[in-house]
Short mmCIF file of C-alpha atoms in Angstrom, two decimals:
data_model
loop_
_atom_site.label_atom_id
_atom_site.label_comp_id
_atom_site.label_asym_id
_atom_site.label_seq_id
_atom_site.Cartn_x
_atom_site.Cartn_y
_atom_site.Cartn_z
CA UNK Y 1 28.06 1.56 -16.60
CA UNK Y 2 30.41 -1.48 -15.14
CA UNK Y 3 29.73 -5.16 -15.24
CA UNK Y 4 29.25 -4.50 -11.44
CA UNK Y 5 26.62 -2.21 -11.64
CA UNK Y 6 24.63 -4.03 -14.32
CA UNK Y 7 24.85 -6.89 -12.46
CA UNK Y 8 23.45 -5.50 -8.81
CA UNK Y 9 20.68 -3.93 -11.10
CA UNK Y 10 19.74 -6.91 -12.52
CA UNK Y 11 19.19 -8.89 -9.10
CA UNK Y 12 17.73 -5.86 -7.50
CA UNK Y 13 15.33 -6.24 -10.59
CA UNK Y 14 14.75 -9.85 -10.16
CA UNK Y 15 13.39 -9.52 -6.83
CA UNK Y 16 11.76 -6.27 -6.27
CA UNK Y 17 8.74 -3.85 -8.52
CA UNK Y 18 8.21 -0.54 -7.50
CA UNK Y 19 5.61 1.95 -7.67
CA UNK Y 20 6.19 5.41 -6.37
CA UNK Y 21 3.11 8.33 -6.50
CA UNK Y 22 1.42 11.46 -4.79
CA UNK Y 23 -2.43 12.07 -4.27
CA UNK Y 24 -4.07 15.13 -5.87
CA UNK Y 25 -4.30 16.76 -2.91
CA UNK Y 26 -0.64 16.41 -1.24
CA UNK Y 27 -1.17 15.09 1.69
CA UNK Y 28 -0.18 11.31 1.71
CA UNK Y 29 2.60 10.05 -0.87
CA UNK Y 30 2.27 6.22 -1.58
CA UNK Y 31 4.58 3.68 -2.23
CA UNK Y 32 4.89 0.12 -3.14
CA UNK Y 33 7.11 -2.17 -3.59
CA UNK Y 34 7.60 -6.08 -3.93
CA UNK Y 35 9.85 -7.99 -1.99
CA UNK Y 36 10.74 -11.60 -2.56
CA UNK Y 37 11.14 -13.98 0.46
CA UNK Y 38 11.30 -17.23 -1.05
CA UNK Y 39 11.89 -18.48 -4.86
CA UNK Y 40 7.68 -18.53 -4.78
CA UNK Y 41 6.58 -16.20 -2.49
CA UNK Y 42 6.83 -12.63 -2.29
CA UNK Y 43 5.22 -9.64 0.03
CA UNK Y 44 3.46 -6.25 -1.43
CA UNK Y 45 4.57 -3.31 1.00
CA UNK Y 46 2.39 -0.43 0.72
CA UNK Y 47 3.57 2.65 2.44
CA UNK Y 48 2.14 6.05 3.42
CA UNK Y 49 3.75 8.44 4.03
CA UNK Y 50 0.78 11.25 6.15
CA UNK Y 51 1.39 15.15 6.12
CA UNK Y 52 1.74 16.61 9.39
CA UNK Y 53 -1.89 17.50 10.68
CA UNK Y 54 -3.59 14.95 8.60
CA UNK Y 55 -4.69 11.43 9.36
CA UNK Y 56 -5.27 8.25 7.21
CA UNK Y 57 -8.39 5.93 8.22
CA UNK Y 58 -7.78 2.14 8.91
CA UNK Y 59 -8.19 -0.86 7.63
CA UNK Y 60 -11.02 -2.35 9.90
CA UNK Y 61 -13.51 0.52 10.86
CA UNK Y 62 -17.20 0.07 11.00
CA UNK Y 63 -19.43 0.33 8.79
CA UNK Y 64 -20.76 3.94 9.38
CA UNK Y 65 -17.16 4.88 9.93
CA UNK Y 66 -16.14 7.19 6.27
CA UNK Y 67 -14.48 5.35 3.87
CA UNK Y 68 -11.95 3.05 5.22
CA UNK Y 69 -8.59 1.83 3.89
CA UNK Y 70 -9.13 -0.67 1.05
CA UNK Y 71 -6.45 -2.44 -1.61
CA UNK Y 72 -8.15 -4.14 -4.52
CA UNK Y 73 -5.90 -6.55 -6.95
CA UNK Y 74 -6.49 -7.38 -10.11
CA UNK Y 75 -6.29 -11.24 -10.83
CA UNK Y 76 -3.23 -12.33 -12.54
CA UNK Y 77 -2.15 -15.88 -13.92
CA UNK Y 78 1.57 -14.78 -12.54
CA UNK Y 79 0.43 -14.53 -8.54
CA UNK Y 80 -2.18 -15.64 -6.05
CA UNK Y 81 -3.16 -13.99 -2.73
CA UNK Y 82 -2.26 -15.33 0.38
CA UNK Y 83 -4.35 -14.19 3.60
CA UNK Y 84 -5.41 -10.87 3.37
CA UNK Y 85 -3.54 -7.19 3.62
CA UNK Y 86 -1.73 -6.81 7.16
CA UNK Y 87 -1.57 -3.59 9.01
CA UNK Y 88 0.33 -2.29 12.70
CA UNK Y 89 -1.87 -1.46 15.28
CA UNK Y 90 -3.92 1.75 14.57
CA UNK Y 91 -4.64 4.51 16.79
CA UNK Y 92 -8.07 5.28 17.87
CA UNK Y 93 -10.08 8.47 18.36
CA UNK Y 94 -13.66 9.80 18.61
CA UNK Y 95 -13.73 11.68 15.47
CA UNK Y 96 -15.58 14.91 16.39
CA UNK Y 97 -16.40 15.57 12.67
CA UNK Y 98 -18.04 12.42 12.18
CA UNK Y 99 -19.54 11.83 15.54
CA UNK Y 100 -17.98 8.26 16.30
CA UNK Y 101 -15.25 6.43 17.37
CA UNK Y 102 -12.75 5.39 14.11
CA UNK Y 103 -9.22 3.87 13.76
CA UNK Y 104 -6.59 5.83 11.90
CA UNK Y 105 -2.66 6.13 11.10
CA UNK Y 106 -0.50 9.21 11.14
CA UNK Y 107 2.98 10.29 9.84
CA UNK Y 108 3.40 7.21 8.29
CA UNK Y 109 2.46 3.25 7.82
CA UNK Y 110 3.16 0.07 6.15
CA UNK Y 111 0.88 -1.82 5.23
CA UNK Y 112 1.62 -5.86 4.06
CA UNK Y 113 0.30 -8.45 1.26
CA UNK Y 114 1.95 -11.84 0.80
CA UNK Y 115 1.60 -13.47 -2.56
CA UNK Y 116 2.59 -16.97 -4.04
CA UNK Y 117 4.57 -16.50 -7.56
CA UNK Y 118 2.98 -18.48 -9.90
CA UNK Y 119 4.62 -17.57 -13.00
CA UNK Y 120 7.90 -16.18 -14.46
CA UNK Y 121 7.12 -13.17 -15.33
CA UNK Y 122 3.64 -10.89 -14.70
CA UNK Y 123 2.30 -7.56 -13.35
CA UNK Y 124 0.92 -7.50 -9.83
CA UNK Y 125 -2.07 -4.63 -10.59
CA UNK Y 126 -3.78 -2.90 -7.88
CA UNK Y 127 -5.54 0.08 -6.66
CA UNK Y 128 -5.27 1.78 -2.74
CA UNK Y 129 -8.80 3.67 -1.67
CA UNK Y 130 -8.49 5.72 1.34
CA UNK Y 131 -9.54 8.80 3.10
CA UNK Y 132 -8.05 11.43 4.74
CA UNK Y 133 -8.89 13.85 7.32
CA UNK Y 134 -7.07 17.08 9.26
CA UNK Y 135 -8.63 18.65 12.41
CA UNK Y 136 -11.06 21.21 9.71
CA UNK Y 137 -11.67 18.93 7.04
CA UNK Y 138 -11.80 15.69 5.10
CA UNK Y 139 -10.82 14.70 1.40
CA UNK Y 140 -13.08 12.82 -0.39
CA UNK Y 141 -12.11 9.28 -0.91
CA UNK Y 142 -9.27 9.07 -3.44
CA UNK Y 143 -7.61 6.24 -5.68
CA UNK Y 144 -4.08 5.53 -5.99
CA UNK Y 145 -3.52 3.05 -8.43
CA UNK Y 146 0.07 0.88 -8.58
CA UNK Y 147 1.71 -1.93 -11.13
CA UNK Y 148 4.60 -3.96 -9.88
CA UNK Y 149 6.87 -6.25 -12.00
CA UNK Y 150 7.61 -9.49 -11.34
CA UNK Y 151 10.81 -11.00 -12.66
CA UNK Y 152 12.45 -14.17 -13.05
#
């Protein structure tokens, strides 16, 4: 490999982790990544990407709605939360299935978490919880666990 390519490597390291994954089932592929904007603050993009004739629940829903998006971090002396996780606007539907009105995402969406860098180096640990539905069925809820890097 060239000095060149080491080198782009090495900054693409420095300011980005990456997680990459598939649920059990097949239907939604995750992925997340961290993106620095500033020397101390970074964002956690968390993408799925939704299998044609399925549907991903919100972040948001009520409380007798199934189980809704939901991203849980685990502390870290390297990072601290800022706000909470960002989404696009949803669609909405009366879920015949369930019998009431819930928010949902097809195809695919992003989802956003900014984060102050505290320290050098650390590992930003988390875990997505979500449902999906089709038309005939739902999944039950379902984990997708992620580590990102952070690098100096």
């Amino acid at each position: 490999m060239n000095r060149l390519a080491i080198l782009v490597m090495t900054v693409f390291m420095m300011f980005c982790g990456h997680t990459k994954g598939q649920t059990s089932t097949g239907q939604i592929t995750w992925e997340c990544t961290l993106k620095r904007k500033s020397h101390d603050e970074g964002e956690i993009l968390m993408k799925a990407r939704i299998a044609p004739g399925w549907h991903m629940y919100a972040l948001g829903n009520s409380r007798n709605s199934p189980i809704k998006t939901n991203f849980k971090f685990k502390p870290d002396s390297s990072y601290q939360l800022l706000g909470t996780v960002t989404q696009p606007t949803p669609l909405s539907k009366f879920e015949k299935l369930l019998g009431m009105q819930v928010t949902y995402f097809e195809n695919e969406v992003e989802f956003g978490q900014r984060i102050k860098l505290k320290g050098k180096n650390g590992t930003i640990r988390g875990t997505i919880q979500f449902m999906q539905c089709s038309d005939q069925v739902c999944v039950p809820p379902q984990d997708f666990g992620f580590a990102l890097k952070i690098f100096n």
